[in-house]
PDB file of C-alpha atoms in Angstrom:
ATOM      1  CA  MET A  79       0.000   0.000   0.000  1.00 48.00           C
ATOM      2  CA  PRO A  80       1.209   3.502  -0.702  1.00 53.00           C
ATOM      3  CA  ASP A  81       2.800   5.381   2.138  1.00 53.00           C
ATOM      4  CA  ARG A  82       0.219   7.835   3.492  1.00 53.00           C
ATOM      5  CA  THR A  83       2.425   9.403   6.138  1.00 50.00           C
ATOM      6  CA  PRO A  84       1.249  13.033   6.374  1.00 50.00           C
ATOM      7  CA  THR A  85       3.721  15.628   5.146  1.00 50.00           C
ATOM      8  CA  SER A  86       4.747  18.135   7.799  1.00 49.00           C
ATOM      9  CA  THR A  87       3.322  21.611   7.175  1.00 50.00           C
ATOM     10  CA  ALA A  88       5.409  23.308   9.882  1.00 48.00           C
ATOM     11  CA  PRO A  89       7.326  26.296   8.548  1.00 51.00           C
ATOM     12  CA  ARG A  90      11.000  25.692   8.023  1.00 53.00           C
ATOM     13  CA  ALA A  91      13.291  27.790  10.201  1.00 49.00           C
ATOM     14  CA  GLY A  92      15.570  28.684   7.298  1.00 53.00           C
ATOM     15  CA  SER A  93      12.636  29.851   5.195  1.00 62.00           C
ATOM     16  CA  VAL A  94      11.312  32.090   7.968  1.00 57.00           C
ATOM     17  CA  SER A  95      14.754  33.538   8.660  1.00 58.00           C
ATOM     18  CA  GLY A  96      15.321  34.271   4.967  1.00 63.00           C
ATOM     19  CA  LYS A  97      11.954  35.955   4.625  1.00 64.00           C
ATOM     20  CA  LEU A  98      12.674  38.114   7.659  1.00 60.00           C
ATOM     21  CA  ARG A  99      16.019  39.174   6.202  1.00 62.00           C
ATOM     22  CA  ALA A 100      14.376  39.960   2.869  1.00 67.00           C
ATOM     23  CA  MET A 101      11.742  42.020   4.654  1.00 64.00           C
ATOM     24  CA  VAL A 102      14.426  43.939   6.529  1.00 62.00           C
ATOM     25  CA  TRP A 103      16.283  44.727   3.299  1.00 65.00           C
ATOM     26  CA  LEU A 104      13.045  45.861   1.685  1.00 65.00           C
ATOM     27  CA  ILE A 105      12.799  48.393   4.498  1.00 64.00           C
ATOM     28  CA  VAL A 106      16.503  49.283   4.674  1.00 64.00           C
ATOM     29  CA  LEU A 107      17.137  49.944   0.973  1.00 67.00           C
ATOM     30  CA  PRO A 108      14.376  52.561   0.569  1.00 69.00           C
ATOM     31  CA  THR A 109      15.511  54.092   3.860  1.00 64.00           C
ATOM     32  CA  LEU A 110      19.067  54.325   2.533  1.00 63.00           C
ATOM     33  CA  LEU A 111      17.807  55.916  -0.679  1.00 68.00           C
ATOM     34  CA  LEU A 112      15.748  58.429   1.276  1.00 63.00           C
ATOM     35  CA  SER A 113      18.803  59.206   3.410  1.00 61.00           C
ATOM     36  CA  VAL A 114      20.837  60.003   0.299  1.00 63.00           C
ATOM     37  CA  ILE A 115      18.039  62.222  -1.029  1.00 68.00           C
ATOM     38  CA  ALA A 116      17.742  63.958   2.347  1.00 60.00           C
ATOM     39  CA  GLY A 117      21.513  64.436   2.457  1.00 59.00           C
ATOM     40  CA  MET A 118      21.503  66.073  -0.970  1.00 62.00           C
ATOM     41  CA  ALA A 119      18.665  68.324   0.180  1.00 63.00           C
ATOM     42  CA  VAL A 120      20.779  69.341   3.184  1.00 59.00           C
ATOM     43  CA  PHE A 121      23.716  70.007   0.824  1.00 61.00           C
ATOM     44  CA  HIS A 122      21.686  72.393  -1.342  1.00 65.00           C
ATOM     45  CA  THR A 123      20.004  74.000   1.673  1.00 74.00           C
ATOM     46  CA  GLU A 124      23.386  74.759   3.252  1.00 73.00           C
ATOM     47  CA  ARG A 125      24.603  76.350   0.029  1.00 76.00           C
ATOM     48  CA  ARG A 126      21.440  78.415  -0.441  1.00 83.00           C
ATOM     49  CA  ALA A 127      21.637  79.602   3.166  1.00 85.00           C
ATOM     50  CA  ALA A 128      25.245  80.752   2.726  1.00 85.00           C
ATOM     51  CA  VAL A 129      24.453  82.610  -0.509  1.00 87.00           C
ATOM     52  CA  SER A 130      21.397  84.207   1.114  1.00 92.00           C
ATOM     53  CA  ALA A 131      23.507  85.361   4.073  1.00 93.00           C
ATOM     54  CA  ALA A 132      26.089  86.837   1.687  1.00 94.00           C
ATOM     55  CA  THR A 133      23.348  88.681  -0.202  1.00 95.00           C
ATOM     56  CA  GLU A 134      21.962  90.190   3.004  1.00 96.00           C
ATOM     57  CA  THR A 135      25.473  91.190   4.079  1.00 96.00           C
ATOM     58  CA  ALA A 136      26.188  92.895   0.741  1.00 96.00           C
ATOM     59  CA  GLU A 137      22.949  94.875   0.973  1.00 97.00           C
ATOM     60  CA  ALA A 138      23.623  95.877   4.586  1.00 96.00           C
ATOM     61  CA  LEU A 139      27.193  97.001   3.852  1.00 97.00           C
ATOM     62  CA  SER A 140      26.057  99.003   0.823  1.00 96.00           C
ATOM     63  CA  LEU A 141      23.873 101.011   3.213  1.00 96.00           C
ATOM     64  CA  VAL A 142      26.855 101.398   5.558  1.00 96.00           C
ATOM     65  CA  THR A 143      28.810 102.778   2.584  1.00 96.00           C
ATOM     66  CA  ASP A 144      26.081 105.348   1.949  1.00 96.00           C
ATOM     67  CA  ARG A 145      26.111 106.250   5.635  1.00 95.00           C
ATOM     68  CA  GLU A 146      29.854 106.967   5.490  1.00 95.00           C
ATOM     69  CA  MET A 147      29.255 109.310   2.557  1.00 96.00           C
ATOM     70  CA  ALA A 148      26.275 110.925   4.276  1.00 96.00           C
ATOM     71  CA  VAL A 149      28.377 111.724   7.375  1.00 95.00           C
ATOM     72  CA  ARG A 150      30.977 113.477   5.220  1.00 95.00           C
ATOM     73  CA  THR A 151      28.266 115.317   3.309  1.00 96.00           C
ATOM     74  CA  ALA A 152      26.666 116.496   6.556  1.00 95.00           C
ATOM     75  CA  LEU A 153      30.023 117.898   7.704  1.00 95.00           C
ATOM     76  CA  LEU A 154      30.305 119.902   4.482  1.00 95.00           C
ATOM     77  CA  GLN A 155      26.736 121.147   4.779  1.00 95.00           C
ATOM     78  CA  ALA A 156      27.459 122.373   8.303  1.00 94.00           C
ATOM     79  CA  LEU A 157      30.609 124.111   7.085  1.00 95.00           C
ATOM     80  CA  SER A 158      28.810 125.645   4.102  1.00 95.00           C
ATOM     81  CA  VAL A 159      26.795 127.998   6.334  1.00 94.00           C
ATOM     82  CA  SER A 160      29.961 129.764   7.497  1.00 96.00           C
ATOM     83  CA  PRO A 161      29.512 133.540   7.057  1.00 96.00           C
ATOM     84  CA  SER A 162      33.104 133.890   5.855  1.00 97.00           C
ATOM     85  CA  LEU A 163      32.372 131.472   2.997  1.00 96.00           C
ATOM     86  CA  ALA A 164      29.046 133.051   2.066  1.00 95.00           C
ATOM     87  CA  GLU A 165      30.599 136.533   2.014  1.00 96.00           C
ATOM     88  CA  GLY A 166      33.633 135.447   0.010  1.00 95.00           C
ATOM     89  CA  ARG A 167      36.234 136.012   2.743  1.00 96.00           C
ATOM     90  CA  LEU A 168      38.153 132.961   1.582  1.00 96.00           C
ATOM     91  CA  ALA A 169      41.387 133.609   3.504  1.00 96.00           C
ATOM     92  CA  GLN A 170      39.430 133.477   6.763  1.00 97.00           C
ATOM     93  CA  PHE A 171      37.424 130.472   5.608  1.00 97.00           C
ATOM     94  CA  HIS A 172      40.662 128.683   4.683  1.00 97.00           C
ATOM     95  CA  GLY A 173      41.744 128.953   8.311  1.00 96.00           C
ATOM     96  CA  GLU A 174      38.396 127.636   9.560  1.00 96.00           C
ATOM     97  CA  ALA A 175      38.448 124.673   7.185  1.00 96.00           C
ATOM     98  CA  THR A 176      42.090 123.869   7.965  1.00 96.00           C
ATOM     99  CA  ARG A 177      41.375 123.723  11.690  1.00 95.00           C
ATOM    100  CA  LEU A 178      38.392 121.462  11.050  1.00 93.00           C
ATOM    101  CA  VAL A 179      40.461 118.757   9.314  1.00 94.00           C
ATOM    102  CA  ALA A 180      43.642 119.227  11.359  1.00 94.00           C
ATOM    103  CA  GLY A 181      45.041 115.876  12.478  1.00 92.00           C
ATOM    104  CA  THR A 182      43.057 113.937   9.865  1.00 93.00           C
ATOM    105  CA  PRO A 183      44.049 112.721   6.398  1.00 93.00           C
ATOM    106  CA  SER A 184      41.116 114.589   4.819  1.00 94.00           C
ATOM    107  CA  THR A 185      41.242 117.699   2.632  1.00 95.00           C
ATOM    108  CA  ILE A 186      38.656 120.431   2.094  1.00 96.00           C
ATOM    109  CA  VAL A 187      38.578 122.007  -1.344  1.00 95.00           C
ATOM    110  CA  LEU A 188      36.523 124.836  -2.839  1.00 96.00           C
ATOM    111  CA  THR A 189      36.123 124.685  -6.609  1.00 93.00           C
ATOM    112  CA  ALA A 190      34.527 126.856  -9.254  1.00 92.00           C
ATOM    113  CA  PRO A 191      31.952 125.372 -11.665  1.00 88.00           C
ATOM    114  CA  ASP A 192      34.697 124.976 -14.299  1.00 85.00           C
ATOM    115  CA  GLY A 193      36.738 122.797 -11.908  1.00 85.00           C
ATOM    116  CA  ARG A 194      39.366 125.359 -10.866  1.00 90.00           C
ATOM    117  CA  GLN A 195      40.421 125.072  -7.243  1.00 93.00           C
ATOM    118  CA  LEU A 196      39.969 128.258  -5.240  1.00 94.00           C
ATOM    119  CA  LEU A 197      40.981 126.867  -1.855  1.00 94.00           C
ATOM    120  CA  ASN A 198      42.743 123.718  -0.641  1.00 95.00           C
ATOM    121  CA  THR A 199      43.494 123.009   3.021  1.00 96.00           C
ATOM    122  CA  ARG A 200      46.646 121.080   2.040  1.00 93.00           C
ATOM    123  CA  VAL A 201      48.084 124.172   0.392  1.00 94.00           C
ATOM    124  CA  ALA A 202      48.935 127.334   2.319  1.00 95.00           C
ATOM    125  CA  TRP A 203      46.689 130.283   1.535  1.00 94.00           C
ATOM    126  CA  GLY A 204      47.995 132.314  -1.381  1.00 92.00           C
ATOM    127  CA  GLN A 205      50.132 129.499  -2.830  1.00 94.00           C
ATOM    128  CA  PRO A 206      49.498 128.044  -6.326  1.00 93.00           C
ATOM    129  CA  LEU A 207      46.755 125.444  -6.326  1.00 92.00           C
ATOM    130  CA  PRO A 208      46.746 122.120  -8.199  1.00 87.00           C
ATOM    131  CA  ALA A 209      44.210 121.228 -10.842  1.00 80.00           C
ATOM    132  CA  ALA A 210      41.028 119.621  -9.566  1.00 71.00           C
ATOM    133  CA  ALA A 211      41.093 115.810  -9.784  1.00 67.00           C
ATOM    134  CA  ALA A 212      38.025 114.478  -7.978  1.00 72.00           C
ATOM    135  CA  PHE A 213      35.261 115.088 -10.538  1.00 76.00           C
ATOM    136  CA  PRO A 214      36.870 115.202 -13.990  1.00 65.00           C
ATOM    137  CA  GLY A 215      33.826 113.750 -15.744  1.00 60.00           C
ATOM    138  CA  GLY A 216      31.029 115.530 -13.914  1.00 57.00           C
ATOM    139  CA  ILE A 217      28.615 113.914 -11.467  1.00 57.00           C
ATOM    140  CA  ASP A 218      25.888 111.282 -11.501  1.00 58.00           C
ATOM    141  CA  THR A 219      22.715 113.344 -11.126  1.00 57.00           C
ATOM    142  CA  ARG A 220      20.649 110.211 -10.384  1.00 64.00           C
ATOM    143  CA  ARG A 221      22.183 109.913  -6.899  1.00 71.00           C
ATOM    144  CA  ARG A 222      21.220 111.820  -3.776  1.00 79.00           C
ATOM    145  CA  LEU A 223      24.856 112.160  -2.680  1.00 89.00           C
ATOM    146  CA  ILE A 224      27.590 113.646  -4.860  1.00 92.00           C
ATOM    147  CA  VAL A 225      30.446 111.133  -4.574  1.00 94.00           C
ATOM    148  CA  SER A 226      33.504 110.880  -6.800  1.00 93.00           C
ATOM    149  CA  ASN A 227      35.193 107.796  -8.151  1.00 93.00           C
ATOM    150  CA  LEU A 228      38.733 106.886  -7.128  1.00 94.00           C
ATOM    151  CA  TYR A 229      41.397 109.447  -8.078  1.00 93.00           C
ATOM    152  CA  LEU A 230      44.980 110.298  -7.128  1.00 90.00           C
ATOM    153  CA  GLY A 231      45.188 113.238  -4.748  1.00 87.00           C
ATOM    154  CA  PRO A 232      46.861 116.117  -6.634  1.00 85.00           C
ATOM    155  CA  VAL A 233      49.027 117.034  -3.620  1.00 84.00           C
ATOM    156  CA  ASP A 234      49.843 113.763  -1.820  1.00 82.00           C
ATOM    157  CA  ARG A 235      49.275 111.391  -4.820  1.00 87.00           C
ATOM    158  CA  ARG A 236      47.331 108.949  -2.667  1.00 91.00           C
ATOM    159  CA  PRO A 237      44.324 106.994  -3.989  1.00 94.00           C
ATOM    160  CA  SER A 238      41.416 109.098  -2.767  1.00 95.00           C
ATOM    161  CA  PHE A 239      37.694 109.778  -3.066  1.00 95.00           C
ATOM    162  CA  ALA A 240      35.605 112.859  -2.368  1.00 95.00           C
ATOM    163  CA  VAL A 241      32.112 114.084  -1.614  1.00 95.00           C
ATOM    164  CA  ARG A 242      30.917 117.583  -2.356  1.00 93.00           C
ATOM    165  CA  VAL A 243      27.965 119.921  -1.913  1.00 95.00           C
ATOM    166  CA  PRO A 244      26.878 123.003  -3.858  1.00 94.00           C
ATOM    167  CA  VAL A 245      27.482 126.326  -2.081  1.00 95.00           C
ATOM    168  CA  THR A 246      27.009 130.007  -2.822  1.00 95.00           C
ATOM    169  CA  VAL A 247      30.049 132.252  -2.385  1.00 95.00           C
ATOM    170  CA  ALA A 248      29.484 135.989  -2.761  1.00 94.00           C
ATOM    171  CA  GLY A 249      26.462 135.251  -4.921  1.00 94.00           C
ATOM    172  CA  GLN A 250      28.259 132.753  -7.181  1.00 94.00           C
ATOM    173  CA  ALA A 251      27.580 128.990  -7.385  1.00 94.00           C
ATOM    174  CA  MET A 252      30.544 126.849  -6.359  1.00 94.00           C
ATOM    175  CA  PHE A 253      31.289 123.433  -4.856  1.00 94.00           C
ATOM    176  CA  LEU A 254      32.703 122.577  -1.449  1.00 96.00           C
ATOM    177  CA  GLY A 255      34.376 119.169  -1.344  1.00 95.00           C
ATOM    178  CA  LEU A 256      35.896 116.826   1.225  1.00 96.00           C
ATOM    179  CA  GLY A 257      38.579 114.452  -0.054  1.00 94.00           C
ATOM    180  CA  SER A 258      39.778 111.397   1.886  1.00 95.00           C
ATOM    181  CA  PRO A 259      42.206 108.532   1.215  1.00 95.00           C
ATOM    182  CA  VAL A 260      40.406 105.350   0.189  1.00 95.00           C
ATOM    183  CA  SER A 261      42.127 103.533   3.061  1.00 94.00           C
ATOM    184  CA  GLU A 262      39.489 105.089   5.333  1.00 94.00           C
ATOM    185  CA  MET A 263      36.862 102.880   3.688  1.00 95.00           C
ATOM    186  CA  GLN A 264      38.618  99.791   5.075  1.00 95.00           C
ATOM    187  CA  GLN A 265      36.891 100.620   8.353  1.00 93.00           C
ATOM    188  CA  ILE A 266      33.665  99.223   6.876  1.00 93.00           C
ATOM    189  CA  PHE A 267      35.119  95.719   7.131  1.00 94.00           C
ATOM    190  CA  ARG A 268      36.735  96.403  10.500  1.00 91.00           C
ATOM    191  CA  GLN A 269      33.406  97.518  11.950  1.00 89.00           C
ATOM    192  CA  GLN A 270      31.497  94.660  10.291  1.00 89.00           C
ATOM    193  CA  PRO A 271      33.903  91.667  10.290  1.00 91.00           C
ATOM    194  CA  LEU A 272      33.052  88.990   7.741  1.00 93.00           C
ATOM    195  CA  PRO A 273      33.025  85.239   8.485  1.00 90.00           C
ATOM    196  CA  ALA A 274      36.253  83.370   7.811  1.00 85.00           C
ATOM    197  CA  GLY A 275      36.696  82.573   4.142  1.00 85.00           C
ATOM    198  CA  TRP A 276      34.442  85.379   2.879  1.00 92.00           C
ATOM    199  CA  LEU A 277      35.832  88.083   0.587  1.00 95.00           C
ATOM    200  CA  GLY A 278      34.561  91.654   0.903  1.00 96.00           C
ATOM    201  CA  VAL A 279      35.132  94.353  -1.722  1.00 97.00           C
ATOM    202  CA  VAL A 280      33.934  97.938  -2.202  1.00 98.00           C
ATOM    203  CA  LEU A 281      33.894  99.306  -5.761  1.00 97.00           C
ATOM    204  CA  ASP A 282      33.407 102.889  -6.877  1.00 96.00           C
ATOM    205  CA  GLY A 283      30.869 103.879  -9.517  1.00 93.00           C
ATOM    206  CA  GLN A 284      33.221 102.839 -12.330  1.00 93.00           C
ATOM    207  CA  GLY A 285      34.115  99.456 -10.844  1.00 96.00           C
ATOM    208  CA  ALA A 286      37.528 100.315  -9.356  1.00 97.00           C
ATOM    209  CA  VAL A 287      38.489  98.629  -6.076  1.00 97.00           C
ATOM    210  CA  ILE A 288      38.220 101.051  -3.144  1.00 97.00           C
ATOM    211  CA  ALA A 289      38.500  98.631  -0.210  1.00 97.00           C
ATOM    212  CA  ARG A 290      39.119  94.892   0.086  1.00 96.00           C
ATOM    213  CA  THR A 291      39.432  92.408   2.928  1.00 95.00           C
ATOM    214  CA  ARG A 292      42.347  90.602   1.242  1.00 92.00           C
ATOM    215  CA  GLU A 293      45.498  92.366   0.087  1.00 91.00           C
ATOM    216  CA  PRO A 294      43.957  95.822  -0.294  1.00 93.00           C
ATOM    217  CA  GLU A 295      47.390  97.342  -0.852  1.00 91.00           C
ATOM    218  CA  ARG A 296      47.760  95.261  -4.045  1.00 92.00           C
ATOM    219  CA  ARG A 297      44.233  95.538  -5.416  1.00 95.00           C
ATOM    220  CA  VAL A 298      43.072  99.090  -4.640  1.00 95.00           C
ATOM    221  CA  GLY A 299      42.657 100.990  -7.891  1.00 94.00           C
ATOM    222  CA  GLN A 300      42.303  97.901 -10.073  1.00 95.00           C
ATOM    223  CA  ARG A 301      39.112  97.438 -12.028  1.00 95.00           C
ATOM    224  CA  ALA A 302      36.820  94.521 -11.242  1.00 96.00           C
ATOM    225  CA  THR A 303      36.815  91.588 -13.650  1.00 95.00           C
ATOM    226  CA  GLY A 304      34.967  91.901 -16.944  1.00 95.00           C
ATOM    227  CA  ASP A 305      32.325  89.397 -15.813  1.00 95.00           C
ATOM    228  CA  MET A 306      31.657  91.443 -12.686  1.00 96.00           C
ATOM    229  CA  LEU A 307      31.384  94.692 -14.636  1.00 96.00           C
ATOM    230  CA  ASP A 308      28.955  93.031 -17.061  1.00 96.00           C
ATOM    231  CA  ALA A 309      26.796  91.882 -14.130  1.00 96.00           C
ATOM    232  CA  LEU A 310      26.790  95.411 -12.670  1.00 96.00           C
ATOM    233  CA  ALA A 311      25.721  96.826 -16.030  1.00 95.00           C
ATOM    234  CA  ARG A 312      22.687  94.520 -16.006  1.00 96.00           C
ATOM    235  CA  ALA A 313      21.492  94.914 -12.406  1.00 96.00           C
ATOM    236  CA  ASP A 314      22.113  96.777  -9.151  1.00 96.00           C
ATOM    237  CA  ARG A 315      22.018  93.609  -7.039  1.00 95.00           C
ATOM    238  CA  GLY A 316      22.216  89.882  -7.519  1.00 96.00           C
ATOM    239  CA  VAL A 317      24.437  86.799  -7.307  1.00 94.00           C
ATOM    240  CA  VAL A 318      26.898  85.696  -9.990  1.00 94.00           C
ATOM    241  CA  ASP A 319      29.290  82.789 -10.446  1.00 91.00           C
ATOM    242  CA  LEU A 320      32.714  84.106 -11.495  1.00 92.00           C
ATOM    243  CA  ARG A 321      36.401  84.396 -10.619  1.00 92.00           C
ATOM    244  CA  THR A 322      38.038  87.027  -8.430  1.00 92.00           C
ATOM    245  CA  LEU A 323      41.002  89.181  -9.432  1.00 91.00           C
ATOM    246  CA  ASP A 324      43.091  86.420  -7.801  1.00 88.00           C
ATOM    247  CA  GLY A 325      41.541  83.813 -10.113  1.00 89.00           C
ATOM    248  CA  GLU A 326      39.561  82.051  -7.362  1.00 90.00           C
ATOM    249  CA  PRO A 327      36.104  80.678  -8.329  1.00 91.00           C
ATOM    250  CA  VAL A 328      33.469  82.319  -6.116  1.00 91.00           C
ATOM    251  CA  PHE A 329      29.769  82.919  -5.773  1.00 91.00           C
ATOM    252  CA  THR A 330      29.550  86.725  -5.557  1.00 95.00           C
ATOM    253  CA  ALA A 331      26.626  88.610  -4.051  1.00 96.00           C
ATOM    254  CA  PHE A 332      26.609  92.287  -5.027  1.00 97.00           C
ATOM    255  CA  SER A 333      24.552  95.326  -4.059  1.00 97.00           C
ATOM    256  CA  ARG A 334      24.795  98.907  -5.305  1.00 97.00           C
ATOM    257  CA  ALA A 335      24.394 101.617  -2.662  1.00 96.00           C
ATOM    258  CA  PRO A 336      21.331 103.655  -3.686  1.00 94.00           C
ATOM    259  CA  ASP A 337      22.607 107.123  -2.699  1.00 94.00           C
ATOM    260  CA  SER A 338      26.276 106.976  -3.712  1.00 94.00           C
ATOM    261  CA  GLY A 339      26.240 104.438  -6.554  1.00 94.00           C
ATOM    262  CA  TRP A 340      29.161 102.501  -5.074  1.00 97.00           C
ATOM    263  CA  VAL A 341      28.978  98.702  -4.913  1.00 97.00           C
ATOM    264  CA  VAL A 342      29.695  96.115  -2.216  1.00 98.00           C
ATOM    265  CA  LEU A 343      30.703  92.588  -3.239  1.00 97.00           C
ATOM    266  CA  ILE A 344      30.695  89.553  -0.950  1.00 96.00           C
ATOM    267  CA  GLY A 345      32.492  86.541  -2.401  1.00 94.00           C
ATOM    268  CA  LEU A 346      32.065  82.964  -1.186  1.00 91.00           C
ATOM    269  CA  SER A 347      34.750  80.492  -2.208  1.00 87.00           C
ATOM    270  CA  GLN A 348      33.087  77.715  -4.181  1.00 79.00           C
ATOM    271  CA  ALA A 349      35.592  75.195  -2.812  1.00 78.00           C
ATOM    272  CA  GLU A 350      34.968  76.213   0.816  1.00 72.00           C
ATOM    273  CA  LEU A 351      31.219  76.333   0.266  1.00 69.00           C
ATOM    274  CA  ALA A 352      31.221  72.849  -1.254  1.00 62.00           C
ATOM    275  CA  LYS A 353      33.367  71.545   1.607  1.00 67.00           C
ATOM    276  CA  SER A 354      30.922  72.883   4.189  1.00 61.00           C
ATOM    277  CA  ALA A 355      27.881  71.555   2.338  1.00 58.00           C
ATOM    278  CA  TRP A 356      29.461  68.131   1.782  1.00 63.00           C
ATOM    279  CA  ALA A 357      30.324  67.959   5.484  1.00 66.00           C
ATOM    280  CA  ALA A 358      26.645  68.483   6.337  1.00 63.00           C
ATOM    281  CA  PHE A 359      25.672  65.844   3.756  1.00 64.00           C
ATOM    282  CA  ALA A 360      28.232  63.362   5.131  1.00 68.00           C
ATOM    283  CA  MET A 361      26.991  63.842   8.689  1.00 70.00           C
ATOM    284  CA  MET A 362      23.400  63.252   7.601  1.00 66.00           C
ATOM    285  CA  LEU A 363      24.384  60.109   5.699  1.00 68.00           C
ATOM    286  CA  ALA A 364      26.549  58.806   8.551  1.00 72.00           C
ATOM    287  CA  LEU A 365      23.702  59.149  11.047  1.00 71.00           C
ATOM    288  CA  SER A 366      21.382  57.326   8.657  1.00 69.00           C
ATOM    289  CA  LEU A 367      23.881  54.485   8.227  1.00 71.00           C
ATOM    290  CA  VAL A 368      24.242  54.137  11.991  1.00 75.00           C
ATOM    291  CA  PHE A 369      20.488  53.742  12.384  1.00 70.00           C
ATOM    292  CA  ILE A 370      20.372  51.280   9.475  1.00 70.00           C
ATOM    293  CA  VAL A 371      23.137  49.125  10.986  1.00 74.00           C
ATOM    294  CA  LEU A 372      21.337  49.131  14.325  1.00 74.00           C
ATOM    295  CA  ALA A 373      18.131  48.095  12.558  1.00 68.00           C
ATOM    296  CA  LEU A 374      19.928  45.223  10.791  1.00 67.00           C
ATOM    297  CA  VAL A 375      21.455  43.979  14.044  1.00 72.00           C
ATOM    298  CA  LEU A 376      18.078  44.120  15.762  1.00 70.00           C
ATOM    299  CA  ALA A 377      16.391  42.339  12.850  1.00 64.00           C
ATOM    300  CA  ARG A 378      19.029  39.595  12.891  1.00 68.00           C
ATOM    301  CA  ARG A 379      18.469  38.989  16.588  1.00 71.00           C
ATOM    302  CA  MET A 380      14.716  38.917  16.111  1.00 66.00           C
ATOM    303  CA  SER A 381      15.002  36.431  13.234  1.00 64.00           C
ATOM    304  CA  ARG A 382      17.128  34.154  15.401  1.00 67.00           C
ATOM    305  CA  ALA A 383      14.650  34.425  18.250  1.00 66.00           C
ATOM    306  CA  ILE A 384      11.822  33.400  15.904  1.00 63.00           C
ATOM    307  CA  ALA A 385      13.741  30.724  13.993  1.00 59.00           C
ATOM    308  CA  GLU A 386      15.164  28.887  17.012  1.00 62.00           C
ATOM    309  CA  PRO A 387      11.792  27.540  18.296  1.00 62.00           C
ATOM    310  CA  LEU A 388      10.885  26.512  14.737  1.00 55.00           C
ATOM    311  CA  ARG A 389      14.025  24.397  14.444  1.00 59.00           C
ATOM    312  CA  ARG A 390      12.929  22.428  17.506  1.00 59.00           C
ATOM    313  CA  LEU A 391       9.629  21.404  15.931  1.00 58.00           C
TER     314      LEU A 391
END
């Protein structure tokens, strides 16, 4: 007679263990994929946050630049009400202006509409005066403040800039100006220190370097790169991907000061930015891998705990 011994229907321990491992991997692999996606999201978020911070900093420092010009303009406006100036007693006014800037690197100059200097606090009264140098091409009438571009001081030959205000002298229209060395604009970055690795630059209205956080003594007076000048011709603020005068690839946030027309640039090294973002990505991925390994260990122990009683059947 045929053997009718019933076949055992008890689950095999190996089959159960294998199915548990397969189930764990079905959970782990999507989790790993999601971790990679989340890490990439962190990478891009870190980069966007850094660029956004640079943009805000550029806009804030452009307003600081305008404030520096406004302070100088206010000083000239206060000086312009001097009776000796209004009445044309220029010898007396020369003494007043000289005392005002004594002990500072600044110069007060009175010029005629045709650009001739009538008074210069760096030149003794009655001595021959140099040709005016601050506003050779006129002024930008779109701006609230009258600010020059970079020029070489006619007396001390230092890179300088100037602000000026219109005045009336003995019934005639003239200009009262205050010239200062561009090195004074470095105080913007001393008062508002930038994070390590950031590059700060101030440009005049024609794109010449006025102040710089790195090697200002080498770069002051140089024009910005062609790519940067093209970007400034298209917009007053934005972010561009270009190279610095040193040849370093950077993301550059720029903002033009509304009242003076000068520009502040904040450069972020692409290499440093990528390093920071990749570090955040790596940390996110490492934490995910730790949790995945712990899940695998726990699943292995659970599969053993389930499979062991089945082997005894």
